[in-house]
Amino acid sequence: MNGPMSVSVTAAPEADFAEIATALGVSPQAVKKSATNESWPYREQTGRGGKKRFFPVTTLPEEIKNALLMHRSHQVAIEPQRPALPPAIQCQSAPVALDSGQLDTEIARDRILGFIDAFSGSVPRAIEHLNAHHFAGTLPGPLVWAYERAWDKKRRDSRLNLNTLNKWKATKKKRGRSAPLKVLPDMSVQPWYALAVACAQRPQGSCKKWIAEQIANQWQPAWGDAPPSYNVVARFFREKFSALDQIKGRYTGSQLRAHKFYQHRTSAGLAPWDEVHADGWNTHFSAPHPVTGEYVTYEVWHAHDVATRFVPPFGVGLTENFEVIAKCVENAVRAGGVMAILQTDSTRIVKNSERFKTNPATAIADRAGFTIVHPKEVGNSQANGIAENFNTWLDKESRELATYQNPNRMDELSFKRVKKITGAMVRAAGRGDVAEMQARKREAERMGKGMVLTSYEQAVAWLEARRQKWNDKPHRSLPKVRDEATGKLRHQTPREALLEHIARGWEPALPEMSDADLEQHLTDLFRPHMQAKVTRGTVSPYGGMRYRHTDLDAWLGKFVVVAYDIMDWHQVWVKTLKGEPICTAEFVAATGYRTLSAQEFAEEKRLQAQIAAGERAMRKKTERLPGRVFEQLQAPVIEQTIADFLPAQPAKKEVEREFGLLDFLPEKQEAAPEPTYMDTVLMLYGTGEKTSKDEDGDAPVKEAAAG
């Protein structure tokens, strides 16, 4: 029997007194007595302990030989070391590659084959012996293990027969191993795989039937005789192609990241305001515009302390701009001091802004002393998940409003109806019809099944109420405490976590100065700063506005930093590039603009852009009028000939005439007619008439001259 897995007496042809005694369960003296009385053949060997007898197993009595075989089967480990693949053993012209199941089956079969080869009787008798003891439950543990794994397909009755045994022997003789052959999936790359993947990764998605049709339509002879069937294509995506790679193209950015691995993080060990995460949320509801009263959405920027999950006051505006984000940061600094790290998403207003981080002379981060970071991978919403989850919570809270709008979560027709009613509310308010406005408001609340915000101040108050609710709501990322009212365990609220840190001695990171000086410092810190060049003793921070101070004459042609108040245009604060104050310059004149604050200038610029966009849209709609389209369709078609495609011939130049001296002389006058006698008389004596008035003095009267 070849191989280390054979349980055969030929592997150990001799046995001593100790092994036989252990197999029979008697003492070595009893075995020695039987060997002497029955004259067992033996071989004697002299060693350090004296002479020792070894008995050939094949010469022992049958019952002793079987007992010895059973004992040796017990000594085989339940899961012995699996054999390595013999060299040069191949299966169907490919090296044998066995999995763990095949190796277990091989060990089990070799164990049974070894027992049968070592059995003293015939092969059928050995099979009957194994089956009988297996049915009776008296087989040794190694053979029980072998019976459970020798068949590659599980069956209820594991009963060995001669046919199965001969198949195992034939398999081992043919392939060198008794392991069952399993055809592994073909993992070779076919030429049509690239086309199938490209069709599957379309943004709009593709069904397998359509992909199979595209492969058949674009099949090339070099790829094979015939295109794959639908089942082959489906099996490729099901068994061979990565499930994650299949959704690439259909999902990108944060949607794709939602299907990828994400490393969870913990805030353990962080103090308040060590790290603050911020993000913006375009409200999923509409509220009145602060000026026009029309229902619009707002941009809300919110910050979150990672250690306590506390949310300071929001920054609220109409659009996502520098002022809204800066107000959010200012509120965070006023609430808990200067943060060490501020994380936002990769919005260009922060990431590429000189006023936030890229220019040390004007950046808020450099003036305040915090560091701005962004997720390393664009579209990784989990990296800013604290703020992103808050956006989801705000969406749920917004569903109590009648003007809630989210195309993924509501009926579009209901949203249009509510929007139409709120428009009627605005028109009624413009007319001063309070009764009509209230009636429309009740209709909107009935249609939208919620509350209708009627002013900008009410919308801001609603957002502030949501912020307070969040700070007083248990958060699962915070430690558990026992509720004083109910006595039950619950998570801390963000406000409780912040108060706990304050009780332990934590203080906001702010300069040590009086309250008045601190307020002035924070006000100046969050004024918009920009870099400008001094020209003729003035600086122009925005909109052509010119600000003058005599101290600026010494800075002619140099760059300085100008800080201004977006709501006040009367003065600006001028500093050096290092932040040292120079002067406070006063407004002197406006060049090409009326007097505007920075806020008014930004609003005018935004509205002008909206007007221009509206005019372009109107022109496009005008071109789509049925009359215009009909005119275009009825325009005469100019037939072209080959001459129309030939290069244009240069126009013939007229030959310029050369001028001579005679061309510049005066033209010849025609000869005057000869004077007659009457012409001479008239020249000498006049016309022979004199002019006078008639009796009434109205009309002239001609009289003949005296002769």
Coordinates of N, CA and C in Angstrom, one line a residue, residues 25-230:
G25 N -5.9 -6.2 25.4 CA -6.3 -5.8 26.7 C -5.9 -6.7 27.8
V26 N -4.8 -7.3 27.7 CA -4.2 -8.2 28.8 C -2.9 -7.7 29.1
S27 N -2.2 -8.4 30.0 CA -0.9 -8.1 30.5 C 0.1 -8.6 29.5
P28 N 1.3 -8.0 29.4 CA 2.4 -8.6 28.6 C 2.8 -10.0 29.0
Q29 N 2.7 -10.3 30.3 CA 3.1 -11.7 30.8 C 2.1 -12.7 30.2
A30 N 0.8 -12.3 30.1 CA -0.1 -13.3 29.5 C 0.2 -13.5 28.0
V31 N 0.6 -12.5 27.3 CA 0.9 -12.6 25.9 C 2.2 -13.5 25.8
K32 N 3.1 -13.3 26.7 CA 4.4 -14.0 26.6 C 4.1 -15.5 26.9
K33 N 3.2 -15.8 27.8 CA 2.8 -17.2 28.1 C 2.2 -17.8 26.9
S34 N 1.2 -17.1 26.2 CA 0.6 -17.7 25.1 C 1.6 -17.9 23.9
A35 N 2.5 -17.0 23.7 CA 3.5 -17.1 22.6 C 4.4 -18.3 22.9
T36 N 4.7 -18.6 24.2 CA 5.5 -19.7 24.5 C 4.8 -21.0 24.3
N37 N 3.5 -21.0 24.8 CA 2.7 -22.3 24.7 C 2.4 -22.6 23.3
E38 N 2.1 -21.6 22.4 CA 1.6 -21.9 21.0 C 2.8 -21.8 20.1
S39 N 4.0 -21.5 20.5 CA 5.2 -21.4 19.7 C 5.0 -20.5 18.5
W40 N 4.7 -19.2 18.9 CA 4.6 -18.2 17.8 C 6.0 -17.9 17.2
P41 N 6.1 -17.9 15.9 CA 7.4 -17.5 15.3 C 7.8 -16.1 15.7
Y42 N 9.1 -15.9 15.9 CA 9.5 -14.6 16.4 C 10.9 -14.3 15.8
R43 N 11.3 -13.0 15.9 CA 12.7 -12.6 15.6 C 13.2 -11.9 16.8
E44 N 14.4 -12.3 17.2 CA 15.0 -11.8 18.5 C 16.0 -10.8 18.1
Q45 N 16.0 -9.6 18.8 CA 16.9 -8.5 18.6 C 17.5 -8.1 19.9
T46 N 18.8 -7.9 19.9 CA 19.6 -7.5 21.1 C 19.7 -6.0 21.1
G47 N 19.4 -5.4 22.2 CA 19.5 -4.0 22.4 C 20.0 -3.6 23.8
R48 N 19.9 -2.3 24.1 CA 20.4 -1.9 25.4 C 19.6 -2.5 26.6
G49 N 18.4 -2.8 26.4 CA 17.6 -3.4 27.4 C 17.7 -4.9 27.5
G50 N 18.5 -5.5 26.6 CA 18.6 -6.9 26.5 C 18.0 -7.4 25.3
K51 N 17.6 -8.7 25.3 CA 17.0 -9.3 24.1 C 15.5 -9.0 24.1
K52 N 15.0 -8.7 22.8 CA 13.6 -8.4 22.6 C 13.1 -9.1 21.5
R53 N 11.8 -9.7 21.6 CA 11.2 -10.5 20.6 C 10.2 -9.7 19.8
F54 N 10.2 -9.9 18.4 CA 9.3 -9.3 17.5 C 8.6 -10.4 16.7
F55 N 7.3 -10.4 16.7 CA 6.5 -11.4 16.1 C 5.9 -10.9 14.8
P56 N 6.2 -11.6 13.6 CA 5.6 -11.2 12.4 C 4.1 -11.3 12.5
V57 N 3.4 -10.2 12.0 CA 2.0 -10.1 12.2 C 1.3 -11.2 11.4
T58 N 1.8 -11.5 10.2 CA 1.1 -12.5 9.3 C 1.1 -13.9 9.9
T59 N 2.0 -14.2 10.8 CA 2.1 -15.5 11.4 C 1.3 -15.6 12.7
L60 N 0.7 -14.5 13.2 CA 0.0 -14.6 14.4 C -1.4 -15.2 14.1
P61 N -2.0 -15.7 15.2 CA -3.4 -16.3 15.0 C -4.3 -15.2 14.5
E62 N -5.4 -15.7 13.8 CA -6.3 -14.7 13.2 C -6.9 -13.7 14.1
E63 N -7.4 -14.2 15.3 CA -8.1 -13.3 16.2 C -7.2 -12.3 16.8
I64 N -5.9 -12.7 17.0 CA -4.9 -11.7 17.5 C -4.5 -10.7 16.4
K65 N -4.4 -11.2 15.2 CA -4.1 -10.3 14.1 C -5.2 -9.2 13.9
N66 N -6.5 -9.7 13.9 CA -7.6 -8.7 13.7 C -7.6 -7.7 14.9
A67 N -7.4 -8.2 16.1 CA -7.4 -7.3 17.2 C -6.2 -6.3 17.1
L68 N -5.1 -6.7 16.6 CA -4.0 -5.8 16.4 C -4.3 -4.8 15.4
L69 N -5.0 -5.2 14.3 CA -5.3 -4.3 13.2 C -6.3 -3.2 13.7
M70 N -7.3 -3.7 14.5 CA -8.2 -2.7 15.1 C -7.5 -1.7 16.0
H71 N -6.6 -2.2 16.8 CA -5.8 -1.3 17.7 C -5.0 -0.3 16.9
R72 N -4.4 -0.7 15.9 CA -3.6 0.2 15.0 C -4.6 1.2 14.4
S73 N -5.8 0.9 14.0 CA -6.7 1.8 13.4 C -7.1 2.9 14.4
H74 N -7.2 2.5 15.7 CA -7.5 3.4 16.8 C -6.4 4.5 16.9
Q75 N -5.1 4.0 16.7 CA -4.0 4.9 16.9 C -3.9 6.0 15.8
V76 N -4.6 5.8 14.6 CA -4.5 6.8 13.6 C -5.3 8.0 14.0
A77 N -4.8 9.2 13.8 CA -5.4 10.4 14.2 C -6.7 10.6 13.5
I78 N -7.7 11.3 14.1 CA -9.0 11.5 13.5 C -8.8 12.3 12.2
E79 N -7.9 13.3 12.2 CA -7.7 14.1 11.0 C -6.2 14.2 10.8
P80 N -5.5 13.1 10.2 CA -4.1 13.1 10.1 C -3.7 14.1 9.0
Q81 N -2.4 14.4 9.0 CA -1.9 15.4 8.1 C -2.2 14.9 6.6
R82 N -2.7 15.9 5.9 CA -3.1 15.6 4.5 C -1.9 15.4 3.6
P83 N -1.9 14.5 2.7 CA -0.7 14.2 1.9 C -0.6 15.4 0.9
A84 N 0.7 15.7 0.6 CA 1.0 16.6 -0.5 C 0.7 16.0 -1.8
L85 N 0.6 16.8 -2.8 CA 0.3 16.3 -4.2 C 1.6 15.7 -4.7
P86 N 1.5 14.4 -5.1 CA 2.7 13.8 -5.6 C 3.1 14.5 -6.9
P87 N 4.4 14.6 -7.2 CA 4.9 15.2 -8.4 C 4.5 14.5 -9.6
A88 N 4.3 15.2 -10.7 CA 3.9 14.7 -12.0 C 2.6 14.0 -12.0
I89 N 1.8 14.1 -11.0 CA 0.4 13.6 -11.0 C -0.5 14.6 -11.7
Q90 N -1.1 14.2 -12.7 CA -2.0 15.1 -13.5 C -3.4 14.5 -13.7
C91 N -4.3 15.4 -13.8 CA -5.7 14.9 -14.0 C -6.2 15.6 -15.3
Q92 N -6.5 14.9 -16.3 CA -7.0 15.5 -17.6 C -6.1 16.6 -18.0
S93 N -4.8 16.3 -18.1 CA -3.7 17.2 -18.6 C -3.6 18.5 -17.8
A94 N -4.2 18.5 -16.5 CA -4.0 19.7 -15.7 C -3.7 19.2 -14.3
P95 N -2.9 19.9 -13.5 CA -2.5 19.5 -12.2 C -3.7 19.4 -11.3
V96 N -3.7 18.3 -10.3 CA -4.8 18.2 -9.5 C -4.8 19.3 -8.4
A97 N -5.9 19.9 -8.2 CA -6.1 21.0 -7.2 C -7.3 20.6 -6.4
L98 N -7.0 20.1 -5.1 CA -8.1 19.6 -4.3 C -8.5 20.6 -3.2
D99 N -9.8 20.7 -3.0 CA -10.2 21.5 -1.9 C -10.3 20.7 -0.6
S100 N -10.7 21.3 0.5 CA -10.7 20.6 1.8 C -11.6 19.4 1.8
G101 N -12.8 19.6 1.2 CA -13.7 18.4 1.1 C -13.1 17.2 0.4
Q102 N -12.4 17.5 -0.8 CA -11.8 16.4 -1.5 C -10.7 15.7 -0.7
L103 N -9.9 16.5 0.0 CA -8.9 16.0 0.8 C -9.4 15.1 1.9
D104 N -10.5 15.5 2.6 CA -11.1 14.7 3.6 C -11.6 13.4 3.1
T105 N -12.2 13.5 1.9 CA -12.7 12.2 1.2 C -11.6 11.3 0.9
E106 N -10.4 11.9 0.5 CA -9.3 11.0 0.1 C -8.7 10.3 1.4
I107 N -8.6 11.0 2.5 CA -8.1 10.4 3.7 C -9.1 9.3 4.2
A108 N -10.4 9.5 4.1 CA -11.3 8.5 4.5 C -11.3 7.3 3.7
R109 N -11.2 7.5 2.4 CA -11.1 6.3 1.5 C -9.8 5.5 1.7
D110 N -8.7 6.2 1.8 CA -7.4 5.5 2.1 C -7.4 4.8 3.4
R111 N -8.2 5.3 4.4 CA -8.2 4.6 5.7 C -9.0 3.3 5.5
I112 N -10.1 3.4 4.8 CA -10.9 2.1 4.6 C -10.2 1.1 3.7
L113 N -9.5 1.6 2.6 CA -8.7 0.7 1.8 C -7.6 0.1 2.6
G114 N -6.9 0.8 3.4 CA -5.9 0.2 4.2 C -6.4 -0.8 5.2
F115 N -7.5 -0.6 5.8 CA -8.1 -1.6 6.7 C -8.4 -2.9 5.9
I116 N -9.0 -2.8 4.7 CA -9.4 -4.0 3.9 C -8.1 -4.7 3.5
D117 N -7.1 -4.0 3.1 CA -5.8 -4.7 2.6 C -5.2 -5.4 3.8
A118 N -5.3 -4.9 5.0 CA -4.7 -5.6 6.1 C -5.6 -6.6 6.8
F119 N -6.8 -6.7 6.3 CA -7.7 -7.7 6.9 C -7.3 -9.1 6.5
S120 N -7.3 -10.1 7.5 CA -6.8 -11.4 7.2 C -7.7 -12.2 6.3
G121 N -9.0 -11.9 6.2 CA -9.9 -12.6 5.4 C -10.0 -12.0 4.0
S122 N -11.0 -12.5 3.3 CA -11.2 -12.0 1.9 C -11.8 -10.6 1.9
V123 N -11.8 -10.0 0.7 CA -12.3 -8.6 0.6 C -13.8 -8.6 0.9
P124 N -14.6 -9.5 0.4 CA -16.1 -9.4 0.7 C -16.3 -9.6 2.2
R125 N -15.5 -10.4 2.9 CA -15.6 -10.6 4.3 C -15.2 -9.3 5.1
A126 N -14.2 -8.7 4.6 CA -13.7 -7.4 5.2 C -14.8 -6.4 5.1
I127 N -15.5 -6.3 3.9 CA -16.6 -5.3 3.7 C -17.7 -5.6 4.6
E128 N -18.1 -6.9 4.8 CA -19.2 -7.3 5.7 C -18.8 -7.0 7.1
H129 N -17.5 -7.2 7.5 CA -17.1 -6.9 8.8 C -17.3 -5.4 9.1
L130 N -16.8 -4.5 8.2 CA -17.0 -3.1 8.4 C -18.4 -2.7 8.5
N131 N -19.2 -3.2 7.5 CA -20.6 -2.7 7.5 C -21.4 -3.2 8.8
A132 N -21.1 -4.4 9.3 CA -21.7 -4.9 10.5 C -21.4 -4.1 11.7
H133 N -20.1 -3.8 11.9 CA -19.7 -3.1 13.0 C -20.1 -1.6 12.9
H134 N -20.2 -1.1 11.7 CA -20.7 0.3 11.5 C -22.2 0.4 11.9
F135 N -22.9 -0.6 11.5 CA -24.4 -0.7 11.8 C -24.6 -0.8 13.3
A136 N -23.7 -1.7 13.9 CA -23.8 -1.9 15.4 C -23.2 -0.8 16.2
G137 N -22.5 0.2 15.6 CA -21.9 1.3 16.3 C -20.7 0.9 17.1
T138 N -20.0 -0.2 16.7 CA -18.8 -0.7 17.4 C -17.5 -0.4 16.6
L139 N -17.6 0.3 15.5 CA -16.4 0.7 14.8 C -15.5 1.6 15.6
P140 N -14.2 1.5 15.5 CA -13.3 2.5 16.1 C -13.6 3.9 15.6
G141 N -13.3 4.9 16.3 CA -13.5 6.3 16.0 C -12.9 6.7 14.6
P142 N -11.7 6.3 14.3 CA -11.1 6.7 13.0 C -11.9 6.1 11.8
L143 N -12.4 4.9 12.0 CA -13.2 4.3 10.9 C -14.6 4.9 10.8
V144 N -15.2 5.3 11.9 CA -16.5 6.0 11.9 C -16.3 7.3 11.2
W145 N -15.2 8.0 11.5 CA -14.9 9.3 10.8 C -14.8 9.0 9.3
A146 N -14.1 7.9 8.9 CA -13.9 7.6 7.5 C -15.2 7.3 6.8
Y147 N -16.1 6.5 7.5 CA -17.4 6.2 6.9 C -18.3 7.4 6.6
E148 N -18.1 8.5 7.5 CA -18.9 9.7 7.3 C -18.4 10.6 6.2
R149 N -17.2 10.3 5.7 CA -16.6 11.2 4.7 C -16.1 10.5 3.4
A150 N -16.2 9.2 3.3 CA -15.6 8.5 2.2 C -16.4 8.7 0.9
W151 N -17.7 9.0 1.1 CA -18.6 9.3 -0.1 C -18.6 10.8 -0.3
D152 N -18.3 11.2 -1.5 CA -18.3 12.7 -1.8 C -19.7 13.2 -1.8
K153 N -20.7 12.4 -2.1 CA -22.1 12.9 -2.0 C -22.7 12.3 -0.8
K154 N -23.3 13.1 0.1 CA -23.8 12.6 1.3 C -25.0 11.7 1.1
R155 N -25.2 10.7 1.9 CA -26.3 9.7 1.7 C -26.7 9.3 3.1
R156 N -28.0 8.8 3.2 CA -28.5 8.4 4.5 C -27.8 7.2 5.0
D157 N -27.6 6.2 4.1 CA -27.1 4.9 4.5 C -25.7 4.7 3.9
S158 N -24.7 4.9 4.7 CA -23.3 4.8 4.2 C -22.9 3.3 4.3
R159 N -23.3 2.5 3.3 CA -23.0 1.1 3.3 C -22.0 0.8 2.2
L160 N -20.9 0.2 2.5 CA -19.9 -0.1 1.5 C -20.2 -1.4 0.8
N161 N -19.9 -1.4 -0.5 CA -20.1 -2.6 -1.3 C -18.9 -2.8 -2.2
L162 N -18.8 -3.9 -2.9 CA -17.6 -4.3 -3.6 C -17.5 -3.4 -4.9
N163 N -18.6 -3.0 -5.5 CA -18.5 -2.1 -6.6 C -17.9 -0.7 -6.3
T164 N -18.4 -0.2 -5.2 CA -17.8 1.1 -4.7 C -16.4 1.0 -4.4
L165 N -16.0 -0.1 -3.8 CA -14.6 -0.3 -3.4 C -13.7 -0.4 -4.7
N166 N -14.2 -1.1 -5.7 CA -13.4 -1.2 -6.9 C -13.3 0.1 -7.6
K167 N -14.3 1.0 -7.6 CA -14.2 2.3 -8.2 C -13.2 3.2 -7.5
W168 N -13.1 3.0 -6.1 CA -12.1 3.8 -5.4 C -10.7 3.3 -5.8
K169 N -10.5 2.0 -5.9 CA -9.2 1.5 -6.3 C -8.9 1.9 -7.7
A170 N -9.9 1.9 -8.6 CA -9.6 2.3 -10.0 C -9.2 3.8 -10.1
T171 N -9.9 4.6 -9.3 CA -9.6 6.0 -9.3 C -8.1 6.2 -8.8
K172 N -7.8 5.5 -7.8 CA -6.4 5.7 -7.2 C -5.3 5.2 -8.2
K173 N -5.6 4.1 -8.9 CA -4.7 3.6 -9.8 C -4.5 4.5 -11.1
K174 N -5.6 5.1 -11.5 CA -5.6 5.9 -12.7 C -4.9 7.3 -12.4
R175 N -5.3 7.9 -11.3 CA -4.8 9.3 -11.1 C -3.8 9.4 -10.0
G176 N -3.5 8.2 -9.3 CA -2.5 8.3 -8.2 C -3.1 8.7 -6.9
R177 N -4.4 9.1 -6.9 CA -5.0 9.5 -5.6 C -6.4 9.1 -5.7
S178 N -7.0 8.8 -4.5 CA -8.3 8.3 -4.4 C -9.4 9.4 -4.2
A179 N -8.9 10.6 -4.2 CA -9.9 11.7 -4.1 C -10.8 11.8 -5.3
P180 N -12.1 12.2 -5.0 CA -13.0 12.3 -6.2 C -12.6 13.5 -7.0
L181 N -12.9 13.4 -8.3 CA -12.6 14.5 -9.2 C -13.8 15.5 -9.3
K182 N -13.5 16.7 -9.1 CA -14.5 17.8 -9.2 C -14.0 18.8 -10.2
V183 N -14.9 19.0 -11.2 CA -14.5 20.0 -12.3 C -14.6 21.4 -11.7
L184 N -13.5 22.1 -11.6 CA -13.6 23.5 -11.1 C -14.1 24.4 -12.2
P185 N -14.7 25.5 -11.8 CA -15.2 26.5 -12.8 C -14.1 27.1 -13.7
D186 N -14.4 27.2 -14.9 CA -13.4 27.8 -15.9 C -13.3 29.3 -15.6
M187 N -12.2 29.7 -15.1 CA -11.9 31.1 -14.8 C -11.1 31.8 -15.8
S188 N -11.0 31.3 -17.0 CA -10.3 31.9 -18.0 C -11.1 33.1 -18.5
V189 N -10.4 34.1 -19.0 CA -11.0 35.4 -19.5 C -11.4 35.2 -20.9
Q190 N -12.6 35.4 -21.2 CA -13.1 35.3 -22.6 C -13.1 36.7 -23.3
P191 N -12.9 36.7 -24.6 CA -12.8 38.0 -25.3 C -14.1 38.9 -25.1
W192 N -15.3 38.3 -24.9 CA -16.5 39.1 -24.9 C -16.8 39.6 -23.5
Y193 N -15.9 39.3 -22.5 CA -16.2 39.7 -21.1 C -16.2 41.3 -21.1
A194 N -15.2 41.9 -21.8 CA -15.1 43.4 -21.7 C -16.4 44.0 -22.2
L195 N -16.9 43.5 -23.3 CA -18.2 44.1 -23.8 C -19.3 43.9 -22.8
A196 N -19.4 42.7 -22.2 CA -20.5 42.5 -21.2 C -20.4 43.4 -20.0
V197 N -19.1 43.6 -19.6 CA -19.0 44.5 -18.4 C -19.3 46.0 -18.8
A198 N -18.9 46.4 -19.9 CA -19.2 47.8 -20.4 C -20.7 48.0 -20.5
C199 N -21.5 47.0 -21.0 CA -22.9 47.1 -21.0 C -23.6 47.1 -19.7
A200 N -23.0 46.3 -18.7 CA -23.6 46.2 -17.4 C -23.3 47.5 -16.6
Q201 N -22.3 48.2 -16.8 CA -21.9 49.3 -16.0 C -22.4 50.7 -16.6
R202 N -23.5 50.6 -17.3 CA -24.1 51.8 -17.8 C -24.8 52.5 -16.7
P203 N -24.9 53.9 -16.7 CA -25.6 54.6 -15.6 C -27.1 54.2 -15.4
Q204 N -27.7 53.9 -16.6 CA -29.1 53.5 -16.5 C -29.4 52.0 -16.2
G205 N -28.3 51.2 -16.2 CA -28.5 49.8 -15.9 C -28.9 49.1 -17.2
S206 N -28.7 47.7 -17.1 CA -29.0 46.9 -18.3 C -29.4 45.5 -17.8
C207 N -30.4 44.9 -18.4 CA -30.8 43.6 -18.1 C -29.9 42.6 -18.8
K208 N -29.8 41.4 -18.3 CA -29.0 40.4 -18.9 C -29.4 40.0 -20.3
K209 N -30.7 40.0 -20.6 CA -31.1 39.7 -21.9 C -30.6 40.7 -23.0
W210 N -30.7 42.0 -22.6 CA -30.2 43.0 -23.5 C -28.7 42.9 -23.7
I211 N -28.0 42.6 -22.6 CA -26.5 42.4 -22.8 C -26.2 41.3 -23.7
A212 N -26.9 40.1 -23.6 CA -26.7 39.0 -24.5 C -26.9 39.4 -25.9
E213 N -28.0 40.2 -26.2 CA -28.3 40.7 -27.5 C -27.2 41.6 -28.1
Q214 N -26.7 42.4 -27.2 CA -25.6 43.3 -27.7 C -24.3 42.5 -28.0
I215 N -24.0 41.5 -27.2 CA -22.8 40.7 -27.5 C -23.0 40.0 -28.9
A216 N -24.2 39.4 -29.1 CA -24.5 38.7 -30.4 C -24.4 39.7 -31.5
N217 N -24.9 40.9 -31.4 CA -24.9 41.9 -32.5 C -23.5 42.4 -32.8
Q218 N -22.6 42.4 -31.8 CA -21.3 42.9 -32.0 C -20.2 41.8 -32.0
W219 N -20.7 40.6 -32.2 CA -19.8 39.4 -32.2 C -18.8 39.4 -33.3
Q220 N -17.5 39.1 -33.0 CA -16.4 39.1 -34.0 C -16.0 37.6 -34.1
P221 N -15.6 37.3 -35.4 CA -15.1 35.9 -35.6 C -13.9 35.5 -34.7
A222 N -13.1 36.4 -34.4 CA -11.9 36.1 -33.6 C -12.3 35.7 -32.2
W223 N -13.5 36.0 -31.7 CA -13.9 35.6 -30.4 C -14.3 34.2 -30.2
G224 N -14.7 33.5 -31.3 CA -15.1 32.2 -31.3 C -16.1 31.9 -32.4
D225 N -16.6 30.6 -32.3 CA -17.6 30.2 -33.4 C -18.9 30.9 -33.2
A226 N -19.4 31.0 -32.0 CA -20.8 31.5 -31.8 C -20.8 32.3 -30.5
P227 N -21.7 33.3 -30.5 CA -21.8 34.1 -29.2 C -22.4 33.3 -28.1
P228 N -22.2 33.7 -26.9 CA -22.7 33.0 -25.7 C -24.2 33.2 -25.6
S229 N -24.8 32.2 -25.0 CA -26.3 32.2 -24.8 C -26.6 33.1 -23.6
Y230 N -27.9 33.3 -23.4 CA -28.3 34.1 -22.2 C -27.8 33.5 -20.9

